[in-house]
Coordinates of C-alpha atoms in Angstrom, one line a residue:
X1 CA -14.2 -34.9 3.1
X2 CA -12.1 -31.8 4.8
X3 CA -14.5 -29.3 6.6
X4 CA -13.9 -26.0 8.3
X5 CA -16.1 -23.4 9.4
X6 CA -14.0 -20.3 7.7
X7 CA -11.6 -20.8 4.9
X8 CA -9.0 -17.8 4.8
X9 CA -7.5 -17.6 1.6
X10 CA -4.1 -16.1 1.3
X11 CA -2.0 -15.0 4.9
X12 CA -1.4 -12.0 4.2
X13 CA -1.8 -8.4 5.7
X14 CA -5.5 -8.5 6.5
X15 CA -5.9 -12.7 6.5
X16 CA -3.8 -12.7 9.3
X17 CA -5.8 -10.6 11.8
X18 CA -8.8 -12.0 10.1
X19 CA -7.8 -15.8 10.9
X20 CA -6.4 -14.7 14.5
X21 CA -10.0 -13.0 15.1
X22 CA -12.0 -15.9 13.9
X23 CA -10.1 -18.3 16.0
X24 CA -10.7 -16.1 19.0
X25 CA -13.6 -17.9 19.3
X26 CA -12.7 -21.6 20.2
X27 CA -15.9 -23.4 18.7
X28 CA -15.0 -21.6 15.3
X29 CA -12.8 -23.6 13.1
X30 CA -10.2 -21.6 10.9
X31 CA -8.4 -22.8 7.7
X32 CA -6.0 -20.4 6.9
X33 CA -4.6 -21.1 3.4
X34 CA -1.4 -19.3 2.2
X35 CA 0.1 -20.0 -1.7
X36 CA 4.1 -19.5 -0.7
X37 CA 6.4 -20.7 1.9
X38 CA 6.6 -20.0 5.5
X39 CA 8.5 -16.8 6.3
X40 CA 11.4 -17.9 8.7
X41 CA 14.2 -16.0 7.4
X42 CA 16.8 -13.6 8.5
X43 CA 16.3 -11.5 5.9
X44 CA 13.2 -11.6 6.1
X45 CA 13.2 -10.7 9.9
X46 CA 15.7 -8.1 9.2
X47 CA 13.8 -4.5 8.7
X48 CA 16.9 -3.9 5.5
X49 CA 15.9 -7.1 4.4
X50 CA 13.5 -5.5 2.3
X51 CA 16.0 -4.9 0.1
X52 CA 17.2 -8.7 -0.6
X53 CA 13.0 -9.6 -0.7
X54 CA 12.3 -6.9 -3.9
X55 CA 13.5 -9.8 -6.5
X56 CA 12.7 -12.8 -4.5
X57 CA 11.8 -15.9 -6.4
X58 CA 9.8 -18.1 -4.0
X59 CA 8.5 -15.5 -1.1
X60 CA 7.6 -12.6 -3.7
X61 CA 4.7 -12.9 -6.9
X62 CA 6.8 -10.6 -9.3
X63 CA 4.0 -9.6 -10.9
X64 CA 4.2 -6.8 -13.9
X65 CA 2.1 -4.0 -15.7
X66 CA 1.4 -4.4 -19.5
X67 CA 3.1 -2.2 -21.4
X68 CA 2.2 1.4 -20.2
X69 CA 1.5 3.9 -23.5
X70 CA 1.6 7.1 -21.6
X71 CA 5.4 5.7 -19.7
X72 CA 6.6 4.9 -23.4
X73 CA 5.4 1.6 -23.0
X74 CA 7.7 0.5 -20.1
X75 CA 6.1 -2.8 -18.2
X76 CA 6.8 -1.7 -14.2
X77 CA 7.5 -4.3 -11.9
X78 CA 4.9 -4.7 -8.8
X79 CA 6.4 -7.3 -5.5
X80 CA 3.6 -8.7 -3.3
X81 CA 4.6 -11.0 -0.8
X82 CA 4.1 -14.5 -1.3
X83 CA 4.5 -16.0 2.6
X84 CA 3.6 -16.4 5.6
X85 CA 2.8 -12.3 6.2
X86 CA 2.0 -11.6 2.7
X87 CA 3.2 -8.4 2.1
X88 CA 3.6 -6.7 5.4
X89 CA 6.8 -9.5 4.9
X90 CA 8.6 -7.5 1.7
X91 CA 7.3 -3.8 2.5
X92 CA 9.0 -1.3 4.5
X93 CA 7.3 -1.5 7.0
X94 CA 5.8 1.8 7.3
X95 CA 3.2 2.3 9.3
X96 CA 0.3 5.4 8.7
X97 CA -3.1 4.6 9.2
X98 CA -4.4 7.4 6.9
X99 CA -6.4 10.6 7.3
X100 CA -9.7 10.6 8.6
X101 CA -10.9 11.9 6.0
X102 CA -10.7 9.0 4.0
X103 CA -12.7 6.7 6.0
X104 CA -15.1 9.5 6.6
X105 CA -14.9 9.3 2.3
X106 CA -15.6 5.6 2.5
X107 CA -18.7 6.1 4.3
X108 CA -20.2 8.9 2.4
X109 CA -19.7 6.2 -0.4
X110 CA -22.7 3.7 0.9
X111 CA -20.1 1.9 3.4
X112 CA -22.1 2.3 6.6
X113 CA -19.4 1.5 9.7
X114 CA -16.8 2.8 7.7
X115 CA -16.1 6.2 9.1
X116 CA -13.2 7.2 11.5
X117 CA -15.0 7.3 14.2
X118 CA -16.3 3.5 13.4
X119 CA -12.5 2.3 12.2
X120 CA -10.6 4.2 15.2
X121 CA -11.3 1.3 18.0
X122 CA -10.1 -1.1 15.3
X123 CA -6.8 0.4 14.5
X124 CA -7.0 1.2 18.8
X125 CA -7.4 -2.6 19.3
X126 CA -4.6 -3.9 16.6
X127 CA -1.4 -2.6 17.6
X128 CA 1.1 -1.7 20.8
X129 CA 2.4 1.6 20.0
X130 CA 5.9 2.3 21.8
X131 CA 4.6 5.4 23.2
X132 CA 1.6 4.0 24.8
X133 CA -2.0 4.2 24.5
X134 CA -4.3 7.7 24.3
X135 CA -7.7 7.9 22.8
X136 CA -5.8 8.1 19.4
X137 CA -3.7 5.0 20.0
X138 CA -3.6 1.6 21.2
X139 CA -0.6 0.3 23.8
X140 CA -2.2 -3.3 24.1
X141 CA -2.5 -4.8 20.6
X142 CA -0.4 -7.5 19.1
X143 CA 1.4 -5.6 15.8
X144 CA 3.8 -3.6 17.4
X145 CA 4.6 0.1 16.0
X146 CA 7.8 2.1 16.8
X147 CA 9.3 5.4 16.3
X148 CA 12.8 4.9 14.4
X149 CA 15.5 3.4 16.7
X150 CA 17.6 6.1 14.7
X151 CA 16.9 9.5 13.5
X152 CA 19.9 11.5 11.6
X153 CA 20.6 15.1 11.4
X154 CA 19.7 15.5 8.3
X155 CA 15.8 14.1 8.8
X156 CA 15.6 16.6 11.9
X157 CA 16.8 19.2 9.1
X158 CA 14.6 18.2 6.4
X159 CA 11.5 18.5 8.9
X160 CA 12.9 22.3 9.7
X161 CA 13.1 23.1 6.5
X162 CA 9.3 22.0 5.5
X163 CA 8.5 24.1 8.8
X164 CA 10.1 27.2 7.3
X165 CA 7.9 27.2 4.5
X166 CA 4.4 26.6 6.4
X167 CA 4.0 22.9 7.0
X168 CA 2.6 22.3 10.5
X169 CA 4.6 19.8 12.7
X170 CA 2.9 16.7 13.7
X171 CA 4.5 14.2 16.3
X172 CA 2.2 11.5 15.8
X173 CA 0.5 11.6 12.5
X174 CA -1.3 8.2 13.6
X175 CA -2.6 10.8 16.1
X176 CA -5.1 13.4 16.5
X177 CA -3.5 15.3 13.8
X178 CA -2.3 13.5 9.9
X179 CA -1.1 16.4 8.0
X180 CA 2.2 18.1 8.7
X181 CA 5.7 16.6 9.0
X182 CA 7.2 14.3 11.3
X183 CA 9.1 11.3 11.7
X184 CA 7.3 7.8 10.4
X185 CA 6.4 5.3 12.6
X186 CA 6.9 1.5 11.6
X187 CA 5.9 -2.1 12.4
X188 CA 9.2 -3.2 14.1
X189 CA 9.3 -4.9 17.4
X190 CA 13.3 -4.8 19.0
X191 CA 14.6 -4.1 16.1
X192 CA 13.4 -7.2 13.8
X193 CA 10.1 -6.7 10.9
X194 CA 6.6 -7.4 12.8
X195 CA 4.9 -8.7 10.1
X196 CA 1.2 -9.3 10.0
X197 CA 1.9 -13.4 10.3
X198 CA 4.1 -12.4 13.4
X199 CA 2.2 -10.4 15.4
X200 CA -1.3 -12.0 14.6
X201 CA -0.8 -15.7 14.0
X202 CA 2.4 -16.7 15.0
X203 CA 1.3 -16.6 19.0
X204 CA -1.5 -17.8 18.7
X205 CA -0.7 -21.3 15.8
X206 CA -0.8 -23.8 17.5
X207 CA -4.7 -23.1 18.7
X208 CA -6.6 -26.7 17.9
X209 CA -9.1 -24.0 16.0
X210 CA -6.9 -23.2 13.9
X211 CA -5.1 -24.9 11.0
X212 CA -2.4 -23.2 9.0
X213 CA -1.1 -24.7 5.3
X214 CA 1.3 -23.1 3.2
X215 CA 2.2 -24.0 -0.6
X216 CA -1.2 -24.3 -1.2
X217 CA -2.5 -22.2 -4.3
X218 CA -6.5 -21.7 -4.6
X219 CA -7.8 -22.0 -8.1
X220 CA -11.0 -21.6 -7.6
X221 CA -14.1 -20.7 -5.1
X222 CA -16.2 -23.9 -5.6
X223 CA -20.0 -23.4 -5.4
X224 CA -23.4 -24.8 -4.6
X225 CA -25.7 -22.9 -6.5
X226 CA -24.9 -19.2 -5.4
X227 CA -23.7 -20.4 -2.0
X228 CA -19.7 -20.6 -1.6
X229 CA -19.1 -24.1 -0.3
X230 CA -15.3 -24.4 -0.6
X231 CA -12.0 -24.0 -2.7
X232 CA -9.9 -26.0 -4.8
X233 CA -6.2 -26.3 -4.1
X234 CA -3.7 -26.7 -6.3
X235 CA -0.6 -28.3 -4.7
X236 CA 3.4 -28.1 -5.7
X237 CA 3.5 -31.1 -7.4
X238 CA 0.5 -30.4 -9.1
X239 CA -1.8 -32.5 -6.9
X240 CA -5.7 -31.0 -6.8
X241 CA -7.6 -31.2 -3.3
X242 CA -10.8 -30.2 -2.5
X243 CA -11.6 -28.2 1.2
X244 CA -15.2 -27.4 2.5
X245 CA -16.2 -24.2 4.3
X246 CA -19.0 -24.8 6.6
X247 CA -19.7 -21.4 6.8
X248 CA -18.2 -19.0 4.5
X249 CA -15.0 -18.5 2.5
X250 CA -12.8 -15.1 2.6
X251 CA -10.5 -13.8 -0.2
X252 CA -8.0 -11.7 1.6
X253 CA -5.5 -12.5 -1.1
X254 CA -4.6 -8.8 -2.1
X255 CA -6.3 -6.6 -4.9
X256 CA -4.3 -8.6 -7.5
X257 CA -4.9 -12.2 -6.7
X258 CA -8.5 -12.1 -4.9
X259 CA -10.4 -9.9 -8.1
X260 CA -8.4 -12.6 -10.4
X261 CA -9.6 -15.4 -8.1
X262 CA -13.2 -13.9 -8.3
X263 CA -13.2 -14.5 -12.5
X264 CA -11.9 -18.0 -12.0
X265 CA -14.9 -18.7 -9.9
X266 CA -17.5 -17.1 -12.7
X267 CA -18.1 -13.5 -10.8
X268 CA -17.1 -10.9 -12.7
X269 CA -17.7 -9.0 -15.9
X270 CA -19.7 -11.3 -18.1
X271 CA -18.4 -10.7 -21.6
X272 CA -14.4 -11.0 -20.5
X273 CA -15.0 -14.4 -18.4
X274 CA -16.6 -16.0 -21.5
X275 CA -14.1 -15.1 -23.7
X276 CA -12.0 -17.0 -21.5
X277 CA -14.0 -20.2 -21.4
X278 CA -15.1 -19.3 -17.4
X279 CA -18.6 -20.2 -17.4
X280 CA -20.5 -17.3 -15.6
X281 CA -22.3 -17.8 -11.9
X282 CA -22.6 -13.8 -11.1
X283 CA -21.7 -11.2 -14.0
X284 CA -20.7 -8.6 -11.5
X285 CA -18.9 -5.7 -13.6
X286 CA -17.1 -4.3 -11.1
X287 CA -14.2 -7.1 -10.8
X288 CA -11.3 -5.8 -11.2
X289 CA -12.0 -2.5 -12.2
X290 CA -10.8 0.3 -10.6
X291 CA -7.5 -0.4 -9.9
X292 CA -5.6 2.5 -8.0
X293 CA -2.2 3.2 -7.1
X294 CA 0.3 5.3 -5.9
X295 CA 2.0 7.1 -8.9
X296 CA 5.7 7.4 -7.4
X297 CA 8.5 9.8 -9.1
X298 CA 12.3 9.6 -6.9
X299 CA 14.3 12.5 -6.4
X300 CA 17.9 12.3 -5.2
X301 CA 20.1 14.5 -3.6
X302 CA 24.6 14.4 -3.0
X303 CA 24.8 15.3 0.7
X304 CA 27.5 16.1 3.0
X305 CA 29.1 13.6 4.5
X306 CA 27.1 13.4 8.0
X307 CA 24.0 13.9 6.4
X308 CA 24.0 10.2 4.7
X309 CA 24.2 6.8 5.9
X310 CA 25.2 5.7 2.6
X311 CA 29.0 5.0 4.0
X312 CA 28.3 2.9 6.2
X313 CA 25.9 0.5 4.0
X314 CA 29.2 0.3 1.2
X315 CA 33.1 -1.4 1.8
X316 CA 33.9 -2.7 4.7
X317 CA 31.6 -0.3 6.9
X318 CA 28.9 -2.4 5.8
X319 CA 30.2 -5.8 8.1
X320 CA 30.9 -3.7 10.6
X321 CA 27.1 -2.0 10.2
X322 CA 26.0 -6.1 9.9
X323 CA 27.6 -7.2 13.2
X324 CA 26.6 -3.7 15.1
X325 CA 23.1 -5.0 13.9
X326 CA 23.8 -8.2 15.0
X327 CA 24.7 -8.2 18.6
X328 CA 22.3 -4.8 19.5
X329 CA 19.5 -4.7 17.1
X330 CA 20.4 -1.2 16.7
X331 CA 21.8 0.5 13.8
X332 CA 20.9 1.2 9.7
X333 CA 20.1 -2.4 9.5
X334 CA 17.1 -2.0 11.9
X335 CA 15.7 1.1 10.1
X336 CA 12.7 1.4 8.2
X337 CA 12.3 2.2 4.5
X338 CA 12.2 6.1 4.6
X339 CA 12.7 8.2 8.0
X340 CA 10.1 11.3 7.5
X341 CA 6.9 12.1 6.0
X342 CA 5.1 15.0 5.3
X343 CA 1.7 15.7 4.1
X344 CA 1.2 18.7 2.2
X345 CA -2.0 20.1 -0.4
X346 CA -0.4 20.0 -4.3
X347 CA -3.9 21.4 -5.3
X348 CA -5.2 24.2 -2.7
X349 CA -8.8 23.1 -3.6
X350 CA -8.7 19.8 -2.2
X351 CA -10.1 19.4 1.4
X352 CA -6.8 17.9 3.0
X353 CA -3.1 16.9 1.9
X354 CA -3.0 15.1 -1.2
X355 CA 0.5 14.2 -1.6
X356 CA 3.0 12.4 0.7
X357 CA 6.6 13.6 0.4
X358 CA 9.1 11.0 2.0
X359 CA 12.6 11.5 3.2
X360 CA 15.5 8.9 3.7
X361 CA 18.9 9.8 4.3
X362 CA 20.5 7.5 2.1
X363 CA 20.4 6.5 -2.1
X364 CA 20.6 3.7 -3.4
X365 CA 19.6 1.5 -6.9
X366 CA 18.1 -1.6 -7.4
X367 CA 19.8 -3.9 -10.7
X368 CA 18.3 -6.1 -12.8
X369 CA 19.7 -9.3 -11.0
X370 CA 18.0 -8.4 -8.0
X371 CA 21.5 -7.0 -6.3
X372 CA 20.5 -3.8 -4.2
X373 CA 23.7 -1.1 -4.5
X374 CA 24.0 1.7 -2.0
X375 CA 25.4 5.2 -3.8
X376 CA 29.4 5.8 -3.0
X377 CA 28.7 9.4 -2.6
X378 CA 26.6 10.8 0.9
X379 CA 23.3 10.7 -1.0
X380 CA 19.8 11.9 0.1
X381 CA 16.9 10.4 -1.1
X382 CA 13.4 12.0 -1.6
X383 CA 10.3 10.9 -3.2
X384 CA 6.6 12.0 -3.7
X385 CA 3.7 10.3 -4.5
X386 CA -0.2 11.7 -5.2
X387 CA -2.8 9.9 -2.6
X388 CA -5.8 10.7 -3.7
X389 CA -5.3 9.9 -7.9
X390 CA -8.0 10.4 -10.3
X391 CA -6.9 8.1 -12.9
X392 CA -8.1 4.2 -12.2
X393 CA -7.0 0.9 -14.1
X394 CA -7.9 -3.0 -14.2
X395 CA -7.2 -6.3 -13.3
X396 CA -7.9 -8.7 -16.3
X397 CA -7.3 -12.3 -16.9
X398 CA -4.8 -13.7 -19.2
X399 CA -6.2 -17.2 -19.1
X400 CA -8.5 -19.2 -17.6
X401 CA -5.2 -20.8 -15.6
X402 CA -4.8 -19.4 -11.8
X403 CA -1.1 -20.1 -12.6
X404 CA -1.4 -17.5 -15.4
X405 CA -0.7 -13.9 -13.5
X406 CA -3.3 -11.3 -14.8
X407 CA -3.1 -8.7 -16.9
X408 CA -2.8 -5.2 -14.9
X409 CA -3.3 -1.8 -16.5
X410 CA -2.7 0.8 -13.8
X411 CA -3.6 3.8 -16.7
X412 CA -0.6 6.2 -14.9
X413 CA -0.8 10.1 -15.8
X414 CA -3.7 9.9 -17.5
X415 CA -5.1 12.2 -16.0
X416 CA -4.3 16.0 -16.4
X417 CA -5.7 16.6 -12.6
X418 CA -3.0 13.6 -11.6
X419 CA -0.1 14.8 -13.6
X420 CA -0.3 18.5 -12.6
X421 CA -0.3 17.5 -9.4
X422 CA 2.3 15.4 -9.2
X423 CA 4.8 17.9 -10.8
X424 CA 3.6 20.5 -7.9
X425 CA 5.3 17.7 -5.7
X426 CA 8.4 17.7 -7.2
X427 CA 8.6 21.2 -7.2
X428 CA 7.6 21.0 -3.3
X429 CA 10.4 18.5 -2.8
X430 CA 13.0 21.1 -4.0
X431 CA 11.7 24.1 -2.3
X432 CA 12.0 22.2 0.7
X433 CA 15.2 20.7 0.0
X434 CA 16.4 24.4 -0.9
X435 CA 15.1 26.3 2.2
X436 CA 17.7 26.6 5.6
X437 CA 18.6 24.5 7.4
X438 CA 18.6 21.5 5.0
X439 CA 19.8 23.9 1.8
X440 CA 23.1 23.3 3.6
X441 CA 23.3 19.8 3.6
X442 CA 22.5 19.5 0.1
X443 CA 25.8 19.5 -2.7
X444 CA 23.7 19.3 -5.6
X445 CA 20.3 17.5 -7.0
X446 CA 21.3 14.3 -9.0
X447 CA 18.0 13.4 -9.8
X448 CA 16.4 14.7 -12.0
X449 CA 18.6 16.9 -11.6
X450 CA 18.6 21.2 -12.3
X451 CA 18.0 20.4 -16.4
X452 CA 15.2 19.5 -15.6
X453 CA 12.8 22.2 -14.7
X454 CA 10.3 23.4 -16.8
X455 CA 6.6 21.5 -16.9
X456 CA 7.1 19.7 -20.2
X457 CA 10.4 18.5 -18.7
X458 CA 9.5 17.7 -15.3
X459 CA 6.5 15.6 -17.3
X460 CA 9.2 13.6 -19.2
X461 CA 10.9 12.7 -16.0
X462 CA 8.0 11.5 -14.6
X463 CA 6.9 9.6 -17.9
X464 CA 11.1 7.8 -17.8
X465 CA 11.2 7.2 -14.4
X466 CA 7.8 7.2 -12.4
X467 CA 7.5 4.1 -10.5
X468 CA 4.7 2.1 -8.0
X469 CA 4.9 3.0 -4.4
X470 CA 3.7 -0.8 -4.4
X471 CA 0.4 0.5 -2.9
X472 CA -2.7 -1.5 -5.1
X473 CA -6.2 -1.4 -4.3
X474 CA -9.7 -1.2 -5.2
X475 CA -10.4 -3.7 -7.2
X476 CA -13.4 -5.3 -5.7
X477 CA -14.5 -2.1 -3.7
X478 CA -17.2 -1.6 -1.5
X479 CA -20.2 0.1 -2.0
X480 CA -23.6 -0.1 -3.1
X481 CA -23.6 1.3 -6.6
X482 CA -23.7 -0.9 -10.1
X483 CA -20.1 -1.4 -10.0
X484 CA -19.2 -2.3 -6.2
X485 CA -18.3 -5.9 -5.9
X486 CA -19.3 -6.3 -2.0
X487 CA -21.2 -4.2 0.8
X488 CA -20.3 -2.8 3.3
X489 CA -20.1 -6.4 5.4
X490 CA -17.7 -7.2 2.7
X491 CA -20.0 -9.5 1.3
X492 CA -19.8 -10.2 -2.5
X493 CA -22.9 -8.9 -4.2
X494 CA -25.1 -11.6 -5.8
X495 CA -23.7 -14.6 -3.9
X496 CA -23.7 -15.8 -0.3
X497 CA -21.1 -17.4 1.9
X498 CA -18.8 -15.3 0.1
X499 CA -16.7 -12.0 1.6
X500 CA -13.4 -10.0 0.2
X501 CA -11.1 -8.4 3.2
X502 CA -7.9 -7.1 2.0
X503 CA -6.9 -4.1 0.1
X504 CA -9.0 -4.3 -3.0
X505 CA -12.6 -3.6 -1.0
X506 CA -11.0 0.4 -0.6
X507 CA -13.1 2.4 -1.8
X508 CA -10.2 4.5 -3.0
X509 CA -6.7 4.5 -1.4
X510 CA -5.8 5.7 2.0
X511 CA -3.6 9.3 2.4
X512 CA -0.2 7.3 2.8
X513 CA 1.0 3.6 2.7
X514 CA -1.8 0.7 2.8
X515 CA -0.2 -1.6 5.3
X516 CA -1.7 -0.2 8.1
X517 CA -5.4 0.2 6.7
X518 CA -5.2 -3.5 5.2
X519 CA -4.4 -4.9 8.7
X520 CA -7.0 -2.4 10.0
X521 CA -9.4 -4.4 7.1
X522 CA -9.0 -8.0 8.3
X523 CA -9.0 -6.8 12.2
X524 CA -12.6 -5.2 11.5
X525 CA -13.7 -8.3 9.1
X526 CA -13.2 -10.8 11.7
X527 CA -15.0 -8.6 14.3
X528 CA -17.9 -8.5 11.2
X529 CA -17.7 -11.9 10.1
X530 CA -18.5 -13.0 14.3
X531 CA -21.6 -10.3 14.3
X532 CA -22.6 -12.0 11.5
X533 CA -22.2 -15.6 12.7
X534 CA -23.7 -17.4 9.4
X535 CA -25.6 -20.9 10.5
X536 CA -23.4 -23.9 9.6
X537 CA -24.4 -25.5 5.8
X538 CA -26.5 -28.8 6.8
X539 CA -24.7 -31.1 4.8
X540 CA -21.7 -29.9 6.2
X541 CA -22.7 -30.1 10.0
X542 CA -23.8 -33.5 9.1
X543 CA -21.1 -34.2 7.8
X544 CA -18.7 -32.9 10.6
X545 CA -20.7 -34.5 13.2
X546 CA -20.2 -38.0 11.7

């Protein structure tokens, strides 16, 4: 019988730091399970390789939503990482912690220990910021956080234009001042992607108390009464395996897979589980509810030649750029997905910024065959999303088979408040792009184009083209109310020895890209689990000693 003290399900943004933190104690045995393969590939390590991984059939779950009535019945594509590192191995590498008010809001919703002053030490401990540490930033942690290796003149112009309109500057949006406009930071180290796996697990993978297994798709959590005792795993050849946990099972499979695993294990809305023939262990109605995501709208502007690096990634020049990257780990291929962010208010009554506007000095399109084509003309891309959407959706079972993807219903644009906020976001983009010195770099607005002017027209444009920022969260949210799934220690309500630690536990989304706070959740979870130190189950202890 295979027995480990802790089984961590999912080697992604939260699972990797969680496994690292638990295995820091040599007396604790940790098993880290990942459904996908290893991540040692050139395009995984190369920042610009995110475009190559967007539709990858091996290292990506390739989820799709249900048809969305408010978006002309479109099905939206939701990529999620399926390899060591999870989504931190395929994302845009943007590192944004979120606003302090986000975490204070989590604490105010019945989650002691999750206010900003509570989580700040974990943020500082996990990062190695290239400018060094201070009261706000960490300088010696495992995860490298860096400024853009190259800053385009148009990026400086965007910042100057936003400031001309009254947006305050911030030199470090992960430091003392979050709201405002400034350059983004990225989880990039020496020109290479620094995923959660690279940062937290790869340096310690030789530890004798840490076992890492890939190609292991967890089907369900196993129970003895109401105590989690292990997991059932399916291998690629169809072989099933049972693995036991002497202490706890922790689900870190993400905001889509973690609630699915809970439901397949008999924990979730009882009526739904019975409909699929799943035996109800604990009727927990909040599982799969509260699905949140940042609804994303993209705009594009034709630019002057010196304002865009489209030409450097087209034709023969892209080969020169590739050689430059191989020789120096610099240039366009070493950059994250966006350069600049402006955190601004779309609604005056909001206590802090509720819109993120992101600028990149390039434009491109994804094609259905998986290819990414950089536009042939010089272009600048600007996107916006609402930071705290009021509409929520659901993750529900499609069948009792873990191999079947769950049904994803995000309910985008079903809230009038959200629609109004996003319309203001697009108008804010236009104001910034029309302000000096940015105005002199804009040749024409390509998307949506000057013909889309009224609120109704902008609304239709959002319905037709709006997408996901791929920041799903909240589907196993933390709290002490009837719809909460885990408590403030991340223990699943109604059962024992089972926790969830990933973005699904967020009561509401953070202000910005969600990878950094998800990593923090894993780091903090490891510390809490070690503090709680539940004893080994007697039968497991006896078998281990034998």
